[in-house]
Tab-separated table of C-alpha atoms in Angstrom:
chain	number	residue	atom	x	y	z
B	298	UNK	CA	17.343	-83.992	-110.651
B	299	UNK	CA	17.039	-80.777	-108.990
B	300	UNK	CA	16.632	-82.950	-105.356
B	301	UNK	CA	19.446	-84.886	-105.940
B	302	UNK	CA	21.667	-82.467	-106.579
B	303	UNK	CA	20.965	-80.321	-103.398
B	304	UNK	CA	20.720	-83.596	-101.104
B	305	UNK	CA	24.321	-84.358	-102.508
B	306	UNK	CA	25.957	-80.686	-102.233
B	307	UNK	CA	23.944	-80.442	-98.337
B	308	UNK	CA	25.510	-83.755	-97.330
B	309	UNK	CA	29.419	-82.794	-98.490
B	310	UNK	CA	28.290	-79.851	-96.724
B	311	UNK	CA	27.349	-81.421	-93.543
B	312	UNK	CA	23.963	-79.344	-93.413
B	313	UNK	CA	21.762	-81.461	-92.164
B	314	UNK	CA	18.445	-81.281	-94.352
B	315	UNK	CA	15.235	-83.304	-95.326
B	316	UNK	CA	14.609	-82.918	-99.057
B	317	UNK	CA	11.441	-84.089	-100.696
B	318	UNK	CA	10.764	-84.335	-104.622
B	319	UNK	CA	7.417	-84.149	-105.503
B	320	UNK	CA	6.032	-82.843	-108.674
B	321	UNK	CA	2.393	-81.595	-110.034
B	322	UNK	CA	1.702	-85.228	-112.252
B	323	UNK	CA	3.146	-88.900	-112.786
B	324	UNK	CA	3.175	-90.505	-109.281
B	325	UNK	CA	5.177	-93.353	-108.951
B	326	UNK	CA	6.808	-93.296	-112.080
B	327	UNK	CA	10.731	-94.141	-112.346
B	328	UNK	CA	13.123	-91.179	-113.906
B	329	UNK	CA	13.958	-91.554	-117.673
B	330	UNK	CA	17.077	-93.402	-118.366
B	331	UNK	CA	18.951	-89.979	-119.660
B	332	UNK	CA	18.016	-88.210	-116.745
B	333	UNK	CA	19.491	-91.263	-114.547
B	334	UNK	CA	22.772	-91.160	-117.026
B	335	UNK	CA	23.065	-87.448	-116.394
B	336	UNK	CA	23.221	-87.102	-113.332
B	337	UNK	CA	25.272	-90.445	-113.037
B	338	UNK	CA	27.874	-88.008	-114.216
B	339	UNK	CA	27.455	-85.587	-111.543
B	340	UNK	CA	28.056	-88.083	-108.725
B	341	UNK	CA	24.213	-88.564	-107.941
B	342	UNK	CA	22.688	-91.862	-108.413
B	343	UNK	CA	18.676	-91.399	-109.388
B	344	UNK	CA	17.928	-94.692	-110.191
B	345	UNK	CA	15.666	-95.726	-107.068
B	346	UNK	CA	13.837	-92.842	-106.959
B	347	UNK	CA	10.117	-92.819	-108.175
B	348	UNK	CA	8.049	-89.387	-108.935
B	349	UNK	CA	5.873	-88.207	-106.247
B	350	UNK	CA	2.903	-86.105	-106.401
B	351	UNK	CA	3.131	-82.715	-104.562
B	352	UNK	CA	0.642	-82.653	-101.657
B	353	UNK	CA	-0.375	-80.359	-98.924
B	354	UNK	CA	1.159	-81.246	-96.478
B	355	UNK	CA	4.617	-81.205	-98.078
B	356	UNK	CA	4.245	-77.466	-98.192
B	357	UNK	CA	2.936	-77.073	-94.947
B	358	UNK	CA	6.160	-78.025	-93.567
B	359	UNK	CA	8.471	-77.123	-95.772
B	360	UNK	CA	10.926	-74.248	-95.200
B	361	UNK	CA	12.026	-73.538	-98.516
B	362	UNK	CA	9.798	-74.647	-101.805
B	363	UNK	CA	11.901	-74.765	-105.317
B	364	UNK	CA	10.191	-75.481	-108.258
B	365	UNK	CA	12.208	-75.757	-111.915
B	366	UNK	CA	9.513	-73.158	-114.169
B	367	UNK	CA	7.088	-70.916	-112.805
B	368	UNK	CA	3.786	-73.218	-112.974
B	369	UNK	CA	5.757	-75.261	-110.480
B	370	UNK	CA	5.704	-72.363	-108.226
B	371	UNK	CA	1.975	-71.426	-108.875
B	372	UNK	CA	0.873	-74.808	-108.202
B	373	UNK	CA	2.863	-75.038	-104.754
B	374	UNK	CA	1.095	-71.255	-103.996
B	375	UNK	CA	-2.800	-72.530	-104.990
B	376	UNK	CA	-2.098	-76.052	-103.530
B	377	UNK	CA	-1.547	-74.622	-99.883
B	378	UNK	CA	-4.273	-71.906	-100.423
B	379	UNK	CA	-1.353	-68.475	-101.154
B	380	UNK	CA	0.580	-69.889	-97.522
B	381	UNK	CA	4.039	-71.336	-99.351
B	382	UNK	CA	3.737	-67.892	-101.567
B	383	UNK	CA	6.855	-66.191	-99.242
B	384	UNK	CA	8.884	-69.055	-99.372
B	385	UNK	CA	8.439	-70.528	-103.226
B	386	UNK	CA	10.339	-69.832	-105.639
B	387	UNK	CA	11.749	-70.970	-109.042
B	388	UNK	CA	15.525	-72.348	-108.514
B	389	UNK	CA	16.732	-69.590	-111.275
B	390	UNK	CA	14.483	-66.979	-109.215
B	391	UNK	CA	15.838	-67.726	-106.025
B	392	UNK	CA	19.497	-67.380	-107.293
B	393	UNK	CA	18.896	-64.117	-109.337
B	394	UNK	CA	17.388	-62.291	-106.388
B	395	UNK	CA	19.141	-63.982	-103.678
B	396	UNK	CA	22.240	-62.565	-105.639
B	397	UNK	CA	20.848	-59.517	-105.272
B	398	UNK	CA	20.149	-59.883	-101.706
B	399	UNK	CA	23.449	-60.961	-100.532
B	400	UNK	CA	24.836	-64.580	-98.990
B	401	UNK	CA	22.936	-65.429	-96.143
B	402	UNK	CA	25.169	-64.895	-92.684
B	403	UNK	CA	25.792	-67.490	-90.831
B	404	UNK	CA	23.714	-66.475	-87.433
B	405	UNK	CA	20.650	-65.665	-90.067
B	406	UNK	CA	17.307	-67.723	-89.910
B	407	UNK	CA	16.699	-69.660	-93.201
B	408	UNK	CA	13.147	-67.843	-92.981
B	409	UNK	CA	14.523	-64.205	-92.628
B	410	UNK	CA	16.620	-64.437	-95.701
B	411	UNK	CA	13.648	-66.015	-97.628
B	412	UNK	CA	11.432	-62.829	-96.354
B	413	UNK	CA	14.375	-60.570	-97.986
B	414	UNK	CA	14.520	-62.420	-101.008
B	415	UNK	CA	10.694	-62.338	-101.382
B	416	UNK	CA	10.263	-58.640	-100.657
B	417	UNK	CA	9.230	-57.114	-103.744
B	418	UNK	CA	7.780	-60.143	-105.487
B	419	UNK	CA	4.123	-60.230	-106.896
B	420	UNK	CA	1.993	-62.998	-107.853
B	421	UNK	CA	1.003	-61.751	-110.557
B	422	UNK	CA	4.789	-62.707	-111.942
B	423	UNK	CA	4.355	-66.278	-111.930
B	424	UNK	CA	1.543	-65.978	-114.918
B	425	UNK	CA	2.907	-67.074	-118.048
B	426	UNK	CA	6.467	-68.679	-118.787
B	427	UNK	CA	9.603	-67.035	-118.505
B	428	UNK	CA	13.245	-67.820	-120.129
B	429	UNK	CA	14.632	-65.596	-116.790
B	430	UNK	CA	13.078	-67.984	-114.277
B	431	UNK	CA	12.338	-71.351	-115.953
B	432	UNK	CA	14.386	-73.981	-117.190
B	433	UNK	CA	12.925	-76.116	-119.304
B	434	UNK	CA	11.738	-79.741	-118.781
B	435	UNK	CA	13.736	-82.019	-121.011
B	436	UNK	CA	11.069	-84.714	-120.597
B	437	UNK	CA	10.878	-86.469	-124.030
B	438	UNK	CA	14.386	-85.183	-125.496
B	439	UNK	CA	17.397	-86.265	-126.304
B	440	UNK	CA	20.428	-87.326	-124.015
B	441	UNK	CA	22.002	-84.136	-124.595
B	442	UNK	CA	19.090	-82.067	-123.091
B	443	UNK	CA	18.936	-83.950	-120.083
B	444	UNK	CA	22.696	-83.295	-119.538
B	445	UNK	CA	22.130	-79.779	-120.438
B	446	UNK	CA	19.152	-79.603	-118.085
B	447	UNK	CA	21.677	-81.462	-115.049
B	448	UNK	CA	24.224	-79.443	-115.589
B	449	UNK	CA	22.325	-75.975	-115.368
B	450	UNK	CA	20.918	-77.331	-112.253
B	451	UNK	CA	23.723	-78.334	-111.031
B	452	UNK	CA	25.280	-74.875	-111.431
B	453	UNK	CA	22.126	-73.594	-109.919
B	454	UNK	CA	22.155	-75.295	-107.099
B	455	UNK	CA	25.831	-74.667	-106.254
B	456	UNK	CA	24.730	-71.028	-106.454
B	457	UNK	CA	22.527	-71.737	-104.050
B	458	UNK	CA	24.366	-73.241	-101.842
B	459	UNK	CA	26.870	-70.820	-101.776
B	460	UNK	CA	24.262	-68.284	-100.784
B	461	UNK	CA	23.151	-69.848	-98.150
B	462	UNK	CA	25.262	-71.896	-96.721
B	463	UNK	CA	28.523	-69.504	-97.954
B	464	UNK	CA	31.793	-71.020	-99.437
B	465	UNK	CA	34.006	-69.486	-97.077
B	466	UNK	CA	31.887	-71.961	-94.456
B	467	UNK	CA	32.089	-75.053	-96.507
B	468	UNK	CA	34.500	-76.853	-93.843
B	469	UNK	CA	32.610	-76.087	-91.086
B	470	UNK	CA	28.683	-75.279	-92.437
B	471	UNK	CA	26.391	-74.113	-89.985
B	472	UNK	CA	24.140	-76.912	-88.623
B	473	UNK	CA	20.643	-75.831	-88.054
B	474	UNK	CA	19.218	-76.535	-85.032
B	475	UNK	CA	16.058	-78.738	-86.481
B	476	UNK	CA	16.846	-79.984	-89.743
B	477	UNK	CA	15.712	-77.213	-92.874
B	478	UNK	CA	13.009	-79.423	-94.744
B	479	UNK	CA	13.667	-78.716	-98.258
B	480	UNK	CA	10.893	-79.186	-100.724
């Protein structure tokens, strides 16, 4: 859901991005018909995608790494041996302390943003759960958690996107000079 929100709010952006959904289990597998329906109503059609199985070399490449609850994020770190650690982060993470960091300017490098945001951070805050940075996986419920889950990511994620790619420069977003790959 997460992907398909940020690929839509990128592209009415004109920021030109590759985003990749992958996940730590169930490769191949189609979304759940709620989680197609609810994001249906946030303009984003989900129904060709299939479930992907986080790999290496995903995060090898990847410039930014956004996972939905912390063991997200500490798979990503162990899977490319500590290496995505700087750039990883929990979608409510990133928001909360790139709040507290500031918007992005415009002539800033995705990757020196990322090294503010991550200043500070230990590993040893991704043990356990936490209602600060996870949001729950509505895998299983009912049709109102899944459009409870898509709409907190949805607000997430225009957060986000106001942070670094700023409101004020939603006419004319900054283009990147290689695409950002997104993971």
């Amino acid at each position: 859901m997460a992907a398909g929100l940020l690929g839509q709010r990128l592209a009415r952006l004109g920021v030109r991005a590759s985003i990749r959904s992958a996940g730590v289990a169930a490769d191949g597998q189609a979304p759940p018909p709620d989680a197609v329906q609810s994001l249906r109503r946030h303009g984003v059609d989900l129904s060709d995608h299939r479930s992907r199985e986080l790999v290496p070399e995903d995060l090898a490449g990847a410039d930014l790494v956004v996972g939905l609850e912390r063991g997200h994020v500490r798979h990503a770190v162990l899977l490319s041996d500590g290496e995505a650690w700087p750039r990883c982060f929990t979608l409510r993470e990133l928001v909360r302390r790139g709040s507290g960091a500031g918007p992005r300017p415009a002539h800033q490098a995705l990757a020196d943003w990322l090294a503010e945001v991550h200043r500070g951070r230990e590993r040893q805050d991704l043990l356990g759960a936490s209602t600060t940075d996870d949001l729950a996986d509505p895998i299983g419920g009912t049709a109102a958690e899944y459009a409870a889950t898509a709409t907190a990511i949805a607000t997430l994620v225009d957060q986000l996107t106001d942070l670094l790619w700023g409101r004020a420069r939603r006419r004319s977003a900054p283009r990147a000079s290689r695409a950002e790959r997104l993971t």
